[in-house]
C-alpha positions as YAML, in Angstrom:
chain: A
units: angstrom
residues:
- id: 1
  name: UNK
  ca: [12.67, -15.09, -27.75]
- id: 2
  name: UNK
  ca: [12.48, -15.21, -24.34]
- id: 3
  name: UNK
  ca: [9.39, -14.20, -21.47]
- id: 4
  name: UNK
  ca: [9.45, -12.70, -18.41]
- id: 5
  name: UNK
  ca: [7.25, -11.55, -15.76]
- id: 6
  name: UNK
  ca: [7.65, -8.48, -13.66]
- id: 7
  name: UNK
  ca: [5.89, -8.46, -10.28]
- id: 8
  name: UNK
  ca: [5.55, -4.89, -9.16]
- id: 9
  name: UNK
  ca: [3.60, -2.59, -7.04]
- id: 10
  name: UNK
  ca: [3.08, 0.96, -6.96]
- id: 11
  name: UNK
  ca: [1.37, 3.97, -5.11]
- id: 12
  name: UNK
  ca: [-0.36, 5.43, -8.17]
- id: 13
  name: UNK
  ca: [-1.38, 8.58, -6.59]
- id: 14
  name: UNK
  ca: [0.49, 10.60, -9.25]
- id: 15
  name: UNK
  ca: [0.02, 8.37, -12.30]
- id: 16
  name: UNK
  ca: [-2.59, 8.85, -14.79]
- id: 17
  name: UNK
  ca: [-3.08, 4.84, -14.19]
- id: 18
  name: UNK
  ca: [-1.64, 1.57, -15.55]
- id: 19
  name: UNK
  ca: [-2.30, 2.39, -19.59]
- id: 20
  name: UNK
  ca: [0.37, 4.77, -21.09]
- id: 21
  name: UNK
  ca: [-1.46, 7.90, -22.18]
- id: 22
  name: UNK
  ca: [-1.09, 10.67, -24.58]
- id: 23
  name: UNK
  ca: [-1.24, 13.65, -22.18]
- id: 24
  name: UNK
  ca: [0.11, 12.24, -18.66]
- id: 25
  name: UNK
  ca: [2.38, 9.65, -17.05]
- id: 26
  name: UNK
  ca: [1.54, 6.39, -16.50]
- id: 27
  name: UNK
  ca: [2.98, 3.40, -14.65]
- id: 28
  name: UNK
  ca: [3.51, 1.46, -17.84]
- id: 29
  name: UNK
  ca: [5.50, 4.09, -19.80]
- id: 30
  name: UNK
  ca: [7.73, 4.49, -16.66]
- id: 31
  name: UNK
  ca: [8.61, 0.87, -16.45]
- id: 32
  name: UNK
  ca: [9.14, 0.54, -20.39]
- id: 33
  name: UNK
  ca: [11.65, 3.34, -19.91]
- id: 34
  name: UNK
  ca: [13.26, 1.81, -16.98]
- id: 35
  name: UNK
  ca: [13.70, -1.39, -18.71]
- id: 36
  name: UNK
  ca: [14.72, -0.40, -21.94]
- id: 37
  name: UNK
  ca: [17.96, 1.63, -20.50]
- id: 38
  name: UNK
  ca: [18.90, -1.15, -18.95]
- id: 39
  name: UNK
  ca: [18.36, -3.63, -21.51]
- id: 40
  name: UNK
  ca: [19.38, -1.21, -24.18]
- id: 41
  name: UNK
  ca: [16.58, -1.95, -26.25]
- id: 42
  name: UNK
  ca: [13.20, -0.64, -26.91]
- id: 43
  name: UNK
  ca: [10.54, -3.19, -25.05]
- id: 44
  name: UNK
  ca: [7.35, -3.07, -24.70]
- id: 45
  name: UNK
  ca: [5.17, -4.19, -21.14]
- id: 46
  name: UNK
  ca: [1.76, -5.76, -21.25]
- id: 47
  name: UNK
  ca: [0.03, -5.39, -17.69]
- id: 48
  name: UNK
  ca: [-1.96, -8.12, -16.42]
- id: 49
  name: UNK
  ca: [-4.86, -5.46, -16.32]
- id: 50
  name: UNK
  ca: [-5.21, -1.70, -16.70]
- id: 51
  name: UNK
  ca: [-5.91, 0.60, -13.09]
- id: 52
  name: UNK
  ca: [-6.96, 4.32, -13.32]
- id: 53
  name: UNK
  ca: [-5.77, 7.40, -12.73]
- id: 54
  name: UNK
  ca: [-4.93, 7.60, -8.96]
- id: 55
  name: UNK
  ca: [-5.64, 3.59, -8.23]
- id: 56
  name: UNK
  ca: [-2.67, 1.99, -6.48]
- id: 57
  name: UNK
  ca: [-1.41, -1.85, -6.90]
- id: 58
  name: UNK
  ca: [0.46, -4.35, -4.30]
- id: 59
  name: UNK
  ca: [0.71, -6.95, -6.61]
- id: 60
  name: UNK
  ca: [0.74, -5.98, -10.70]
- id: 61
  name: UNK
  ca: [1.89, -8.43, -12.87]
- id: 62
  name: UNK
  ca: [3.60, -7.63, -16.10]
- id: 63
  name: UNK
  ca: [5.81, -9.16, -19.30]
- id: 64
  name: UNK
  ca: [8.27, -8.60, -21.76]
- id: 65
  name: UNK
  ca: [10.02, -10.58, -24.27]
- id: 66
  name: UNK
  ca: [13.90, -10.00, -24.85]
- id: 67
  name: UNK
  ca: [16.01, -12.36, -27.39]
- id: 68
  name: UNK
  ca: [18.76, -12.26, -24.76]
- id: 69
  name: UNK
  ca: [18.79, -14.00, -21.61]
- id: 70
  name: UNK
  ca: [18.15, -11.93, -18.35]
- id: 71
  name: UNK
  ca: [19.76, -12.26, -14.75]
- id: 72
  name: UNK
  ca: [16.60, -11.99, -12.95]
- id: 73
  name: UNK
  ca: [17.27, -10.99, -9.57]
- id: 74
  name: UNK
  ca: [20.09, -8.54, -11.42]
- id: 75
  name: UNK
  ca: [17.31, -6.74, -13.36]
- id: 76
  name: UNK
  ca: [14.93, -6.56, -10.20]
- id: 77
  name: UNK
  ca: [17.96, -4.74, -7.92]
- id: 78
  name: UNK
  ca: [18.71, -2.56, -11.43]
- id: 79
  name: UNK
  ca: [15.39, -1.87, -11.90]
- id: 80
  name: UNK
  ca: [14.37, -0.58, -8.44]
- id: 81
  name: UNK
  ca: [17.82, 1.38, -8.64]
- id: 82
  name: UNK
  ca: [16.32, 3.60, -11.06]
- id: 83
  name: UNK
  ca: [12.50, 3.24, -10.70]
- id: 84
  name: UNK
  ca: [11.22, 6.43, -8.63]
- id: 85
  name: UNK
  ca: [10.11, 5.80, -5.40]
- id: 86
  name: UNK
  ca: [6.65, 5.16, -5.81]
- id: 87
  name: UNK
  ca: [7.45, 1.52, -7.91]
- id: 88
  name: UNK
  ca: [9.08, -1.03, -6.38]
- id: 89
  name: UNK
  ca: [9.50, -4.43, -8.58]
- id: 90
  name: UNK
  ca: [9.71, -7.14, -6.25]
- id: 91
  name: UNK
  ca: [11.08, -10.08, -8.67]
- id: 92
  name: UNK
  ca: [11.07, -10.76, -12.49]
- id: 93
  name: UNK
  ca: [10.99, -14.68, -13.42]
- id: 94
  name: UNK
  ca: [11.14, -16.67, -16.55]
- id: 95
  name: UNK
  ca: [8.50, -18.12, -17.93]
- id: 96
  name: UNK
  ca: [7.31, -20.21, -20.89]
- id: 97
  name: UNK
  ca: [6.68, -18.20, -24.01]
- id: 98
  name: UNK
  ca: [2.95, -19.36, -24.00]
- id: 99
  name: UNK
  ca: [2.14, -17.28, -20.57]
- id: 100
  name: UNK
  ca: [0.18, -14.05, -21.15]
- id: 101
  name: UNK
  ca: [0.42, -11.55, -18.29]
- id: 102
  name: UNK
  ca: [-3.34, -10.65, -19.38]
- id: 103
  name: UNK
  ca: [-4.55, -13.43, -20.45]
- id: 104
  name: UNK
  ca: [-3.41, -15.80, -18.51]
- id: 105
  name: UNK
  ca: [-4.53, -14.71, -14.89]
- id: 106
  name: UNK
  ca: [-7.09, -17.08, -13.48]
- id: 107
  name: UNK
  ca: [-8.59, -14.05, -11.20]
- id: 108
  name: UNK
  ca: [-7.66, -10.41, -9.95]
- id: 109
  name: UNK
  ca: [-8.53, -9.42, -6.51]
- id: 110
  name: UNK
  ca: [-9.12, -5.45, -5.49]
- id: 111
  name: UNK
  ca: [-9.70, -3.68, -2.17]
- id: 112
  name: UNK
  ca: [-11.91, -0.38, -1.63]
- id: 113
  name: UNK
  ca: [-10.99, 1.03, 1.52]
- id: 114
  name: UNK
  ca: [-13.36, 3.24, 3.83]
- id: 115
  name: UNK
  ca: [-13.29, 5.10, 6.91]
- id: 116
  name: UNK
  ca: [-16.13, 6.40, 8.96]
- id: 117
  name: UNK
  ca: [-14.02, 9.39, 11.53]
- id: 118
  name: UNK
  ca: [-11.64, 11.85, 10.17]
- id: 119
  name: UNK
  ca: [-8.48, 10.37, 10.10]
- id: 120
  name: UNK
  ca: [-5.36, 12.37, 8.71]
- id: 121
  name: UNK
  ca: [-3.47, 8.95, 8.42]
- id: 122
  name: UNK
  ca: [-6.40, 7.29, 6.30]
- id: 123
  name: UNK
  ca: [-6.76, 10.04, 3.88]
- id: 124
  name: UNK
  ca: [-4.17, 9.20, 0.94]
- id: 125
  name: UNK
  ca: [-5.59, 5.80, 1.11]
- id: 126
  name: UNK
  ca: [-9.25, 5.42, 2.33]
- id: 127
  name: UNK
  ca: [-12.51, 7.16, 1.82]
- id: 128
  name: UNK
  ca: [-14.05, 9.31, 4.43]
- id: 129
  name: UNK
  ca: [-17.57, 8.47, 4.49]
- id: 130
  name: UNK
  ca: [-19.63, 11.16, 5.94]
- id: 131
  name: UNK
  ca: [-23.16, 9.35, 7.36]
- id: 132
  name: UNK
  ca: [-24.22, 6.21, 9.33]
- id: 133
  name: UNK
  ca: [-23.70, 3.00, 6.95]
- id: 134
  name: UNK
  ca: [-25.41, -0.29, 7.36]
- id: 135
  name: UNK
  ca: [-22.06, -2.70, 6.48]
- id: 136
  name: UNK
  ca: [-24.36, -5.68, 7.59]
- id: 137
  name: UNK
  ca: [-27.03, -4.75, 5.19]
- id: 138
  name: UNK
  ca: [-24.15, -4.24, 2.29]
- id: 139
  name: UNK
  ca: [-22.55, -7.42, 2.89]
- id: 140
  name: UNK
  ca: [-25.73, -8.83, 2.40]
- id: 141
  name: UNK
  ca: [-26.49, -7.28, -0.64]
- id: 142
  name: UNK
  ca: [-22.89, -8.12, -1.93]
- id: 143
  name: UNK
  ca: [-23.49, -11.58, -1.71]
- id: 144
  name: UNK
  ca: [-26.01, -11.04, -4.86]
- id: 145
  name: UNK
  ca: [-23.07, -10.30, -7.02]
- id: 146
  name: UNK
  ca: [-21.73, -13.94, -6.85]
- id: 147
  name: UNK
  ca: [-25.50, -14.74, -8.14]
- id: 148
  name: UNK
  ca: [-24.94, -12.70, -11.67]
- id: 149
  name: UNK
  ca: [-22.46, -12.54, -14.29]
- id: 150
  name: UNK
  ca: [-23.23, -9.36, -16.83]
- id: 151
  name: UNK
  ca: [-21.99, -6.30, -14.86]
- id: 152
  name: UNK
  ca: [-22.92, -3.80, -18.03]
- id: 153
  name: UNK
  ca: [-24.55, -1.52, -15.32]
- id: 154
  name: UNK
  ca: [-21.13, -1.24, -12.98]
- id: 155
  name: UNK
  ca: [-19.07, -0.79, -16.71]
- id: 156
  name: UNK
  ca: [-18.41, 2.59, -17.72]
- id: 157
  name: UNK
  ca: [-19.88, 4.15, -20.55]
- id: 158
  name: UNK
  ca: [-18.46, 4.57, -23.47]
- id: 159
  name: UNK
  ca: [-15.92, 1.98, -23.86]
- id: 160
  name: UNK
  ca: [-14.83, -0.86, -26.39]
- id: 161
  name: UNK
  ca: [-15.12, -3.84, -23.90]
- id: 162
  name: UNK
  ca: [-16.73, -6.67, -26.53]
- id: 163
  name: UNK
  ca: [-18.60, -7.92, -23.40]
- id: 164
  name: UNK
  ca: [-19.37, -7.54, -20.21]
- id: 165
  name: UNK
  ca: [-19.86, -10.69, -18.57]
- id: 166
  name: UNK
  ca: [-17.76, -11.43, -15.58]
- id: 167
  name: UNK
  ca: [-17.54, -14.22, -12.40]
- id: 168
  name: UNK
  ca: [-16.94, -13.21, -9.37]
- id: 169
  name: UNK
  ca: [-15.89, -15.66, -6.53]
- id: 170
  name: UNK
  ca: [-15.55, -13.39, -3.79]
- id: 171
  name: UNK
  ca: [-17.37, -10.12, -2.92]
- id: 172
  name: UNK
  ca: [-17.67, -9.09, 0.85]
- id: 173
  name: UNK
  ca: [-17.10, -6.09, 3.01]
- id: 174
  name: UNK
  ca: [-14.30, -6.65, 6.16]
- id: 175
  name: UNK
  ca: [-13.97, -4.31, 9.11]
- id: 176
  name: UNK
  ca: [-10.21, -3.57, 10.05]
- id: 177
  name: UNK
  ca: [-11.25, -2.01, 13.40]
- id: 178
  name: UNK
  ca: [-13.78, 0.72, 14.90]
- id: 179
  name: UNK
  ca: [-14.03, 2.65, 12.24]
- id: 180
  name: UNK
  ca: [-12.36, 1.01, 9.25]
- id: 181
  name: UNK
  ca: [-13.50, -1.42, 6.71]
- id: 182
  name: UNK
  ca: [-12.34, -2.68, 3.20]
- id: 183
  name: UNK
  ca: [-14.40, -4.10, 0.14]
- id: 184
  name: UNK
  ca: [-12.57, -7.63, -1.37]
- id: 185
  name: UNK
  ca: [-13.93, -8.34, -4.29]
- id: 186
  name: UNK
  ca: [-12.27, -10.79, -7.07]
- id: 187
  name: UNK
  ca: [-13.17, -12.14, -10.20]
- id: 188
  name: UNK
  ca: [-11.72, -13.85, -13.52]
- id: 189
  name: UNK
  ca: [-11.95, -10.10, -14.87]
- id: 190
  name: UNK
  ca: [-13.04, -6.89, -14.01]
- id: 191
  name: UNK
  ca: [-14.78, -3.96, -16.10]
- id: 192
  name: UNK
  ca: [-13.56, -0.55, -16.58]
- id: 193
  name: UNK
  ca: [-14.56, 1.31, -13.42]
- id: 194
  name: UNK
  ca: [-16.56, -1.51, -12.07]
- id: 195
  name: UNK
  ca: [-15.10, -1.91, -8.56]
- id: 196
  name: UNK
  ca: [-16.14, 1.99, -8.08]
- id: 197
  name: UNK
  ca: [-19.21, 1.69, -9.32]
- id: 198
  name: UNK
  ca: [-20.16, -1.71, -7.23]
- id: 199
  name: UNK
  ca: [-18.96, 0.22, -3.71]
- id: 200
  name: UNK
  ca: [-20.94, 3.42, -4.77]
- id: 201
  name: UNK
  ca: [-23.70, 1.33, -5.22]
- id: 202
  name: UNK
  ca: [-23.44, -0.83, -2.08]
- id: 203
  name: UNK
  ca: [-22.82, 2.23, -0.15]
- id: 204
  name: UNK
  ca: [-26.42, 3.87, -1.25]
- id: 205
  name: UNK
  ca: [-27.76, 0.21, -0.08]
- id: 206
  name: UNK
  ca: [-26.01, 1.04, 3.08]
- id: 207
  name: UNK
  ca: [-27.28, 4.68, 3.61]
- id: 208
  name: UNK
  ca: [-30.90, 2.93, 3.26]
- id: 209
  name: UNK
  ca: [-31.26, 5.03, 0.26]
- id: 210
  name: UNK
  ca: [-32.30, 1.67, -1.84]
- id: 211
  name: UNK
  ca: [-33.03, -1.42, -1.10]
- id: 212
  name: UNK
  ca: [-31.61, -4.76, -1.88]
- id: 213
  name: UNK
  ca: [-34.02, -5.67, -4.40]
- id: 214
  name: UNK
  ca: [-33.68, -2.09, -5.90]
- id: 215
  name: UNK
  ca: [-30.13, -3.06, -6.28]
- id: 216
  name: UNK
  ca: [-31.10, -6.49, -7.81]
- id: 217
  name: UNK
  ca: [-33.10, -4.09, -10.32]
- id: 218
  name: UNK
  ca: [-29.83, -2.10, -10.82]
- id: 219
  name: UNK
  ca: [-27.70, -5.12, -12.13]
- id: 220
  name: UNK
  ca: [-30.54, -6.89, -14.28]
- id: 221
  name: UNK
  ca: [-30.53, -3.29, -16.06]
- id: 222
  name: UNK
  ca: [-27.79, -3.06, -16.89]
- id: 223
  name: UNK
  ca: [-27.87, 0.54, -17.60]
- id: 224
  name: UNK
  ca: [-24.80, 2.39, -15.79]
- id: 225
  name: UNK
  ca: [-26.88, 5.90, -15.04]
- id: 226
  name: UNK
  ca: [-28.63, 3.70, -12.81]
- id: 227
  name: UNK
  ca: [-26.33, 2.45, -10.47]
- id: 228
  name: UNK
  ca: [-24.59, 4.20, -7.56]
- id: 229
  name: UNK
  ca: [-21.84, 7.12, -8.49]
- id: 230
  name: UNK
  ca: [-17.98, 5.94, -8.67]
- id: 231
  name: UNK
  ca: [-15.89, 6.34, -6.12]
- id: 232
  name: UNK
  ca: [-12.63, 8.20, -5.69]
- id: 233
  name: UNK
  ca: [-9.68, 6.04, -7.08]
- id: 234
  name: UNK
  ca: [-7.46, 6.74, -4.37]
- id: 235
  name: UNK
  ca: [-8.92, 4.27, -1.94]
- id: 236
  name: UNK
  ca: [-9.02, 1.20, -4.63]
- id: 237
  name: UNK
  ca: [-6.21, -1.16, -4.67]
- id: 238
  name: UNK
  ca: [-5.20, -4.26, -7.00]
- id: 239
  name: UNK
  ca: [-4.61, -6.52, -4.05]
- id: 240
  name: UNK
  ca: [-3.94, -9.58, -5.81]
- id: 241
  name: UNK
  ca: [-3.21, -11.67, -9.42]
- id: 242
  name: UNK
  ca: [-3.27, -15.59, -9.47]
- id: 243
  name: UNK
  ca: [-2.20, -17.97, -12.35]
- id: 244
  name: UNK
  ca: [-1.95, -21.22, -12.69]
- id: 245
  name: UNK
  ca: [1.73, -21.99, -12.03]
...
């Protein structure tokens, strides 16, 4: 049995997210589809991660195991023959048998993207904010989440994570130009709904409507109602996946 890896991205404006799902479409069940006419054989995909409905990827990382061998750069032209539009699968690659698309990723790396004017060319992809935000006073604040590592009050409620301890490396808002600006954030792993939750959060620290040690209060918590709402999916991107080879 042999292992490969699928890097892919996708605009997942239409998808109900990564996860195949009873009621809806989802990235995963497309590519499984994809792959399995081609191959001729029912496989299954394991993402690196799951995204939700409406969050987009640049780089997702997944794998499959097939008995027979695989042209590599054949299946990535076949695949993006008959992949719609919105998934492109920019190479597949061998690897050893060991390798876990899940849970072998060292870190994951999103972006939350925000825009402060009406933009018609930001809209798909950004979040209009609609009031005066303090970015300096946000980064600041974001530099506390480097200082913790149990995000239970940025996890949604509700769900079967076994823990909710994470460490993140990198957490920082970047302005693009005038009126544009992106959260990075990465970690080793990532919560349901966290990302969303952390930017509605920082964003009520940058409204002045807490303050940094209210949001210091928020984390050591732990109790989601507290914390800032989530934000719309459609500005949240998985920018990045790294692993150790």
């Amino acid at each position: 049995m042999k292992r490969y890896f699928i890097y892919l991205s996708y605009d997942g404006t239409r998808y109900h997210g990564w996860q195949i799902q009873p009621n809806g479409i989802s990235v995963q069940e497309t590519l499984q589809i994809s792959l399995s006419k081609i191959l001729r054989v029912e496989l299954p995909v394991v993402g690196a991660g799951r995204t939700d409905s409406g969050v987009h990827a640049r780089v997702m990382v997944a794998h499959f195991d097939c008995e027979q061998s695989v042209d590599c750069r054949q299946l990535a032209y076949r695949l993006n023959r008959i992949l719609p539009r919105d998934i492109a699968v920019y190479s597949v690659r061998n690897v050893p048998s060991e390798v876990h698309a899940r849970f072998s990723a060292l870190s994951r790396t999103y972006h939350y993207y925000v825009h402060t004017r009406k933009d018609p060319f930001c809209r798909h992809y950004s979040c209009e904010l609609h009031y005066n935000i303090d970015f300096t006073l946000m980064n600041e604040a974001a530099t506390h989440l480097l200082e913790v590592s149990d995000f239970g009050a940025f996890c949604k409620a509700h769900t079967d994570v076994k823990t909710t301890i994470c460490n993140v490396s990198e957490a920082r808002w970047i302005q693009d130009n005038d009126y544009c600006w992106h959260f990075r954030i990465s970690a080793n792993r990532f919560l349901r709904n966290m990302v969303r939750a952390v930017v509605g959060t920082l964003i009520e620290v940058g409204r002045h409507r807490i303050t940094i040690s209210d949001f210091d209060s928020i984390i050591a918590g732990r109790n989601r109602s507290a914390a800032g709402e989530s934000m719309p999916g459609n500005a949240l991107f998985l920018e990045n996946i790294q692993y150790g080879f």
